Amino acid sequence: MQKKMKNYLLILSILLFMSSQLTAQTGDAGQPGEFLRYGVGGRALGMGHAFTGLADDASTIYYNPAGLMNVPRKEFTSMYTNLFLDSRYTYAAVALPRTFVGPHNAVGLGWVNLGMTGFDQRSDNNISEGSFDFYQQAFLLSGAREFVSTWGVLNYGLNLKIINQAFPGYSSDTGNSGWGFGADLGATFRPINFPLFRLGVFEDFFTLRRIMPLQIGVSLQNVLPPRVGIGSGEKDPYPFVLRFGASYSLLFGNWRANIVYDHERFKDRKAGNFMGAEALVPSPFQGFYPSLRAGYNSRTKAPSFGGGVKLDYLTNAAIRIDFAYTLKPHEALDNDFRLFLAVDFGQHYDHAYFYDRALRGETERQQLAAHLQVITRYPNDNVPTSAELLGTELDTTNAVHYFRLIGGLRLANKYYYQAIEALKRNRIAAAKSEAKKAIDEYTSAITGGREITENEYMNFAECLIIDEQYAQASDLYLPRVTTPSLRRHYLAGVCYRYQNKWSEAAREFESAVEAGQQDSKSMRALSFLGLGQARMQLAEYNKAINAFETVTRHYYANLHPDYPRYPAYADDADRNIHNIADDAQFWIAECYERSGEKLKARNAYAKINRFYPFSTRLEAANDKVTTLLKD
């Protein structure tokens, strides 16, 4: 019985010793499973243990299993370091994304080990009975899956872990090994057209270029808590750990940077905040890709630094060597320096891979998902094609967001159509806002040397008209449209009318009505009306009356639903009556009045009441009739 008690005391003392040493490293009281809290991965440790939201290499098995879907290539990674005294800490893992289990799944295997060797075992009489070792280890089997939608890319994953504690070489009737089983859950989300970013004023600020570099991650460790012990003693469960964070990627010329932040909470431990950054330095020569890292760990209250280099000289593999250095985390411990080795191999799961999948996609859903994956890897050569296909065919609801990503004429034309649609709904301020955006894009395309069709020049001119930049439209851009057309002459006539250049307006409106084209969107009817206005302002009253009477005789029906609304002719918005015959009749009467033919003027005004009772000019016409009767 005495020997059995000594066995328990020995085991307990070793466990307490190792836990206390790890406590010194992490700055808090030791708990079951503390060896799984020390951290792995050169990139993560170099950034202050922040990795849950970035999660894109083989160490993600340790931090967040969902990140397996983010690993850009099959990868093996390893780490071996001395922590304190003769303890050794080891990590090895292999990540296999989009392999064996399909293109939307990933698997991984990991192993974490903390051990000490050379303990002297003695009998009750203090006689040496040889030596024994001690270790704690975890075997991690990870799986992940992705779900891609227009909202974003959601990855979710699961860790199944087997925990083992053992004293190999130690002879005891209580046994020298114990086992336990547990599970972790994880998720990452990269937003694309997430509704939260499409609300009101947010929509203009949160462009795809600004939100796609963001990734959010969460890890729920020990959802199924392992219970590990040796012998028949009490087996405490590993504590539940909530860890969440985010990462954001930035481009500075040829430099790429990742900013990361993690927050961690679990029982009997103060909250931890971990933050860091990583800079991917432009390669000084081909195949050599250096990186620099720095971070801060609030638990140890110490900064960390790191770096590495990727050597891409092999035919189908690349070697990455990383290091991480943490300043003295505790006064009883030395500064911590670790080296890491990783090997990437096999297929690159980059934008070219997903673009190829999009081309081979059998269903529209498969094509949509693949093209969305292409644009989340912005910038790359396939983004323009993928964004255009998304905006024109696969996800037209969010077309403007895809076109904003690539700029150019697709975006300009989309803004143009949105401005026209806003005018149809009598949302003048919104129409001007969209027109201004279109103007910026058209201007950028022109200054950038993009080829612009005559129809797009006319779209540009319409946006300038909506924004009341009439001289710009008539003097700079409409002259570039060399093919005569009803639309081209009508737009020019509108510009001159608003500039009070009545002779030029009359010339353009006359050319419009003589174009002999089909009256698309009621522009020929509006051209007759504009011609009459111009002739009236030039005091050519008979010619003006002829133009107006053409409208009352031939264009008395409602205007085309898509007629150009500058201005709008809405006589009864509730009944959707948009008519210009009443306006023409009113101006016929005004022409007679100006030319001194008061009787004809009175009769012409009276026709408004008789034939156009819905007219917005009815009250003014009745007042005119009353005044002329008095005269």
XYZ file of C-alpha atoms in Angstrom, residues 165-497:
333
model
C -0.688 10.230 -20.969
C 1.951 7.625 -20.179
C 5.018 6.760 -18.105
C 6.869 4.310 -20.358
C 9.397 2.234 -18.457
C 7.729 2.847 -15.099
C 6.660 -0.308 -13.268
C 3.535 0.095 -11.178
C 0.578 -2.030 -10.253
C -1.643 1.007 -11.003
C -0.684 1.028 -14.688
C 1.451 3.529 -16.545
C -0.864 4.862 -19.287
C -4.233 6.604 -19.666
C -6.415 7.499 -22.648
C -9.205 9.973 -23.416
C -11.321 11.127 -26.332
C -12.593 14.608 -27.265
C -13.805 16.840 -30.087
C -13.484 20.443 -31.323
C -15.599 22.453 -33.763
C -14.568 25.372 -35.942
C -15.789 27.700 -38.673
C -14.527 30.493 -40.908
C -16.548 32.928 -42.997
C -15.388 35.225 -45.794
C -18.198 37.657 -46.753
C -18.987 38.536 -50.368
C -22.502 39.973 -50.723
C -23.503 39.495 -47.099
C -26.759 41.451 -46.463
C -25.336 43.338 -43.468
C -22.919 45.124 -45.806
C -25.697 46.026 -48.256
C -27.791 48.189 -45.937
C -28.206 51.858 -46.821
C -25.010 53.874 -46.566
C -22.975 50.706 -45.926
C -23.398 49.573 -49.521
C -21.232 52.274 -51.073
C -18.491 51.891 -48.474
C -18.329 48.098 -48.215
C -17.283 47.279 -51.750
C -16.078 43.792 -52.596
C -12.508 45.066 -52.564
C -12.998 46.118 -48.955
C -14.969 43.202 -47.532
C -13.503 40.150 -49.300
C -10.086 40.510 -47.579
C -11.925 39.974 -44.272
C -12.244 36.513 -42.764
C -13.891 35.707 -39.443
C -13.117 32.541 -37.512
C -14.420 30.769 -34.421
C -13.126 27.679 -32.633
C -14.988 25.721 -29.944
C -12.396 23.512 -28.305
C -13.298 20.563 -26.106
C -16.969 20.634 -27.040
C -16.662 16.985 -26.147
C -14.118 17.278 -23.305
C -11.459 14.581 -22.951
C -10.973 13.002 -19.518
C -7.534 11.525 -19.073
C -5.875 9.988 -16.045
C -3.795 7.061 -14.882
C -5.146 4.390 -12.634
C -8.445 4.688 -10.818
C -7.975 8.281 -9.688
C -10.291 11.157 -10.577
C -10.106 12.249 -14.214
C -10.779 15.958 -14.629
C -12.331 17.066 -17.943
C -10.454 19.390 -20.260
C -12.023 22.871 -20.065
C -14.282 24.217 -22.824
C -12.449 26.958 -24.733
C -14.089 29.624 -26.885
C -11.752 31.328 -29.308
C -12.763 33.709 -32.067
C -10.953 36.163 -34.270
C -10.597 37.848 -37.614
C -7.987 38.504 -40.249
C -7.717 41.163 -42.917
C -5.448 41.166 -45.955
C -3.969 44.346 -47.385
C -2.076 45.171 -50.561
C 0.627 47.827 -50.693
C 2.036 47.716 -54.190
C 3.909 44.414 -54.373
C 3.652 43.904 -50.614
C 0.853 41.836 -49.096
C 0.059 41.992 -45.391
C -2.216 40.038 -43.046
C -3.524 41.626 -39.850
C -4.880 39.141 -37.300
C -6.664 39.275 -33.963
C -7.906 36.499 -31.646
C -9.854 36.570 -28.397
C -10.012 33.564 -26.082
C -12.113 32.687 -23.044
C -12.419 29.660 -20.802
C -13.153 28.800 -17.185
C -10.847 30.018 -14.411
C -8.631 31.842 -16.870
C -8.562 35.531 -17.633
C -9.542 36.474 -21.176
C -6.727 36.434 -23.675
C -6.171 38.846 -26.547
C -3.736 37.951 -29.289
C -2.831 40.178 -32.192
C -0.244 40.292 -34.897
C 0.687 41.046 -38.470
C 2.479 39.333 -41.300
C 4.148 40.970 -44.297
C 4.829 38.976 -47.447
C 7.866 40.737 -48.854
C 8.313 41.093 -52.640
C 10.672 38.402 -53.850
C 14.197 39.677 -54.530
C 14.586 36.880 -57.084
C 12.515 34.062 -58.510
C 11.590 31.196 -56.204
C 12.604 33.005 -52.994
C 9.685 34.450 -50.983
C 10.522 36.007 -47.592
C 8.060 37.080 -44.893
C 8.192 39.040 -41.628
C 5.916 38.781 -38.573
C 5.247 40.429 -35.228
C 2.617 40.013 -32.536
C 1.552 40.468 -28.940
C 0.105 38.007 -26.413
C -1.860 39.614 -23.566
C -1.533 36.516 -21.385
C 2.249 36.592 -21.316
C 2.323 40.375 -21.773
C 5.153 39.840 -24.217
C 5.719 40.586 -27.883
C 6.805 38.024 -30.410
C 8.670 38.239 -33.676
C 9.125 35.899 -36.555
C 9.811 35.405 -40.180
C 10.477 32.843 -42.785
C 11.289 32.066 -46.347
C 9.551 29.925 -48.925
C 11.849 28.177 -51.392
C 9.961 27.260 -54.544
C 12.642 25.496 -56.558
C 11.277 21.956 -56.742
C 9.155 20.732 -59.643
C 6.023 19.970 -57.665
C 6.796 21.123 -54.128
C 8.046 24.069 -52.095
C 9.858 24.221 -48.758
C 9.022 26.821 -46.120
C 11.310 27.503 -43.169
C 9.901 29.681 -40.384
C 11.087 30.893 -37.013
C 9.337 32.520 -34.049
C 10.976 34.356 -31.163
C 9.112 35.385 -28.007
C 10.725 37.767 -25.544
C 11.167 36.423 -22.022
C 7.578 35.365 -21.230
C 8.364 34.819 -17.526
C 11.283 35.811 -15.311
C 11.955 32.148 -14.544
C 12.258 31.226 -18.230
C 14.566 32.125 -21.039
C 13.417 33.731 -24.249
C 11.705 31.236 -26.514
C 13.076 30.543 -30.015
C 11.634 27.913 -32.362
C 12.247 26.689 -35.893
C 9.611 25.174 -38.160
C 9.737 23.245 -41.397
C 6.857 22.912 -43.850
C 6.559 21.338 -47.283
C 3.834 22.307 -49.760
C 3.207 19.838 -52.546
C 0.797 18.848 -55.292
C -1.980 20.849 -56.946
C -2.228 24.594 -56.314
C -5.768 25.478 -55.212
C -5.524 29.017 -56.523
C -7.609 31.223 -58.807
C -6.563 29.215 -61.884
C -7.822 26.005 -60.268
C -11.225 27.515 -59.499
C -11.495 29.189 -62.897
C -10.904 25.819 -64.528
C -13.600 24.318 -62.308
C -15.955 27.106 -63.393
C -15.350 26.274 -67.050
C -15.994 22.591 -66.364
C -18.991 23.169 -64.096
C -21.957 21.093 -65.192
C -24.573 23.149 -63.370
C -25.107 26.863 -62.921
C -24.707 26.381 -59.159
C -21.246 24.838 -59.631
C -20.203 27.637 -61.982
C -21.457 30.281 -59.553
C -19.504 28.798 -56.630
C -16.293 28.482 -58.650
C -16.445 32.037 -60.024
C -17.100 33.368 -56.510
C -13.972 31.551 -55.331
C -12.026 33.227 -58.154
C -13.011 36.747 -57.128
C -12.318 36.110 -53.420
C -8.692 35.661 -54.485
C -8.614 39.190 -55.913
C -6.470 40.446 -57.550
C -5.751 37.897 -60.254
C -5.965 37.615 -64.039
C -9.280 35.732 -64.002
C -11.221 38.229 -61.879
C -12.458 40.399 -64.808
C -13.988 37.439 -66.644
C -15.467 35.866 -63.511
C -16.898 39.161 -62.261
C -18.469 39.893 -65.638
C -20.079 36.448 -65.835
C -21.377 36.802 -62.291
C -22.829 40.230 -63.017
C -24.366 39.441 -66.392
C -25.528 35.830 -65.987
C -25.033 34.040 -62.683
C -25.927 36.650 -60.047
C -27.441 39.700 -61.715
C -28.977 40.853 -58.413
C -25.507 41.839 -57.208
C -24.200 42.886 -60.625
C -23.160 46.366 -59.565
C -20.894 44.946 -56.850
C -19.076 42.684 -59.303
C -18.735 45.481 -61.849
C -17.384 47.816 -59.162
C -14.720 45.224 -58.492
C -13.385 45.436 -62.048
C -14.516 48.956 -62.950
C -14.818 50.006 -66.581
C -17.806 50.137 -68.864
C -19.793 47.292 -67.337
C -19.972 49.210 -64.100
C -20.602 52.531 -65.844
C -23.481 51.083 -67.851
C -24.914 49.446 -64.740
C -24.912 52.792 -62.919
C -26.526 54.376 -65.983
C -29.406 51.894 -65.929
C -29.824 52.378 -62.183
C -30.021 56.145 -62.713
C -32.706 55.687 -65.372
C -34.618 53.325 -63.088
C -34.470 55.865 -60.248
C -35.887 58.533 -62.572
C -38.783 56.232 -63.436
C -39.594 56.061 -59.731
C -39.272 59.844 -59.392
C -36.287 59.456 -57.062
C -34.409 62.446 -58.399
C -31.662 62.552 -55.766
C -30.949 58.835 -56.177
C -30.888 59.222 -59.969
C -28.316 62.000 -59.711
C -26.217 59.939 -57.316
C -26.130 56.953 -59.681
C -25.484 59.238 -62.655
C -22.463 60.752 -60.894
C -21.043 57.271 -60.300
C -21.564 56.413 -63.959
C -19.887 59.664 -65.020
C -16.818 58.792 -62.943
C -16.581 55.333 -64.500
C -17.122 56.565 -68.068
C -14.518 59.280 -67.548
C -12.041 56.761 -66.135
C -12.619 54.427 -69.075
C -12.096 57.222 -71.600
C -8.927 58.543 -69.964
C -7.682 54.962 -69.670
C -7.971 54.495 -73.411
C -10.835 51.994 -73.293
C -12.795 51.516 -76.508
C -16.271 53.013 -76.097
C -19.175 52.461 -78.439
C -21.380 55.277 -79.696
C -24.259 53.894 -77.650
C -22.111 54.125 -74.511
C -21.204 57.718 -75.369
C -24.935 58.442 -75.483
C -25.407 56.685 -72.132
C -22.648 58.944 -70.820
C -24.413 62.009 -72.234
C -27.692 61.023 -70.578
C -25.929 60.747 -67.217
C -24.474 64.224 -67.726
C -27.967 65.518 -68.530
C -29.382 63.932 -65.366
C -26.567 65.597 -63.430
C -27.348 68.889 -65.225
C -23.961 69.057 -66.970
C -25.528 70.033 -70.282
C -22.556 71.806 -71.860
C -20.265 68.855 -71.135
C -22.665 66.513 -72.891
C -23.345 68.701 -75.940
C -19.832 70.032 -76.484
C -17.528 67.138 -75.505
C -19.181 63.756 -75.852
C -22.196 63.842 -78.171
C -19.991 65.156 -81.027
C -18.094 61.840 -80.766
C -21.267 60.086 -81.928
C -20.918 60.447 -85.693
C -23.799 58.212 -86.777
C -27.040 60.251 -87.057
C -29.872 58.813 -84.988
C -33.082 59.845 -83.297
C -31.516 59.378 -79.860
C -28.332 61.300 -80.624
C -30.209 64.352 -81.991
C -32.815 64.239 -79.232
C -30.147 64.252 -76.496
C -28.345 67.144 -78.167
C -31.635 69.058 -78.427
C -32.290 68.542 -74.701
C -28.808 69.846 -73.845
C -29.268 72.996 -75.929
C -32.788 73.558 -74.571
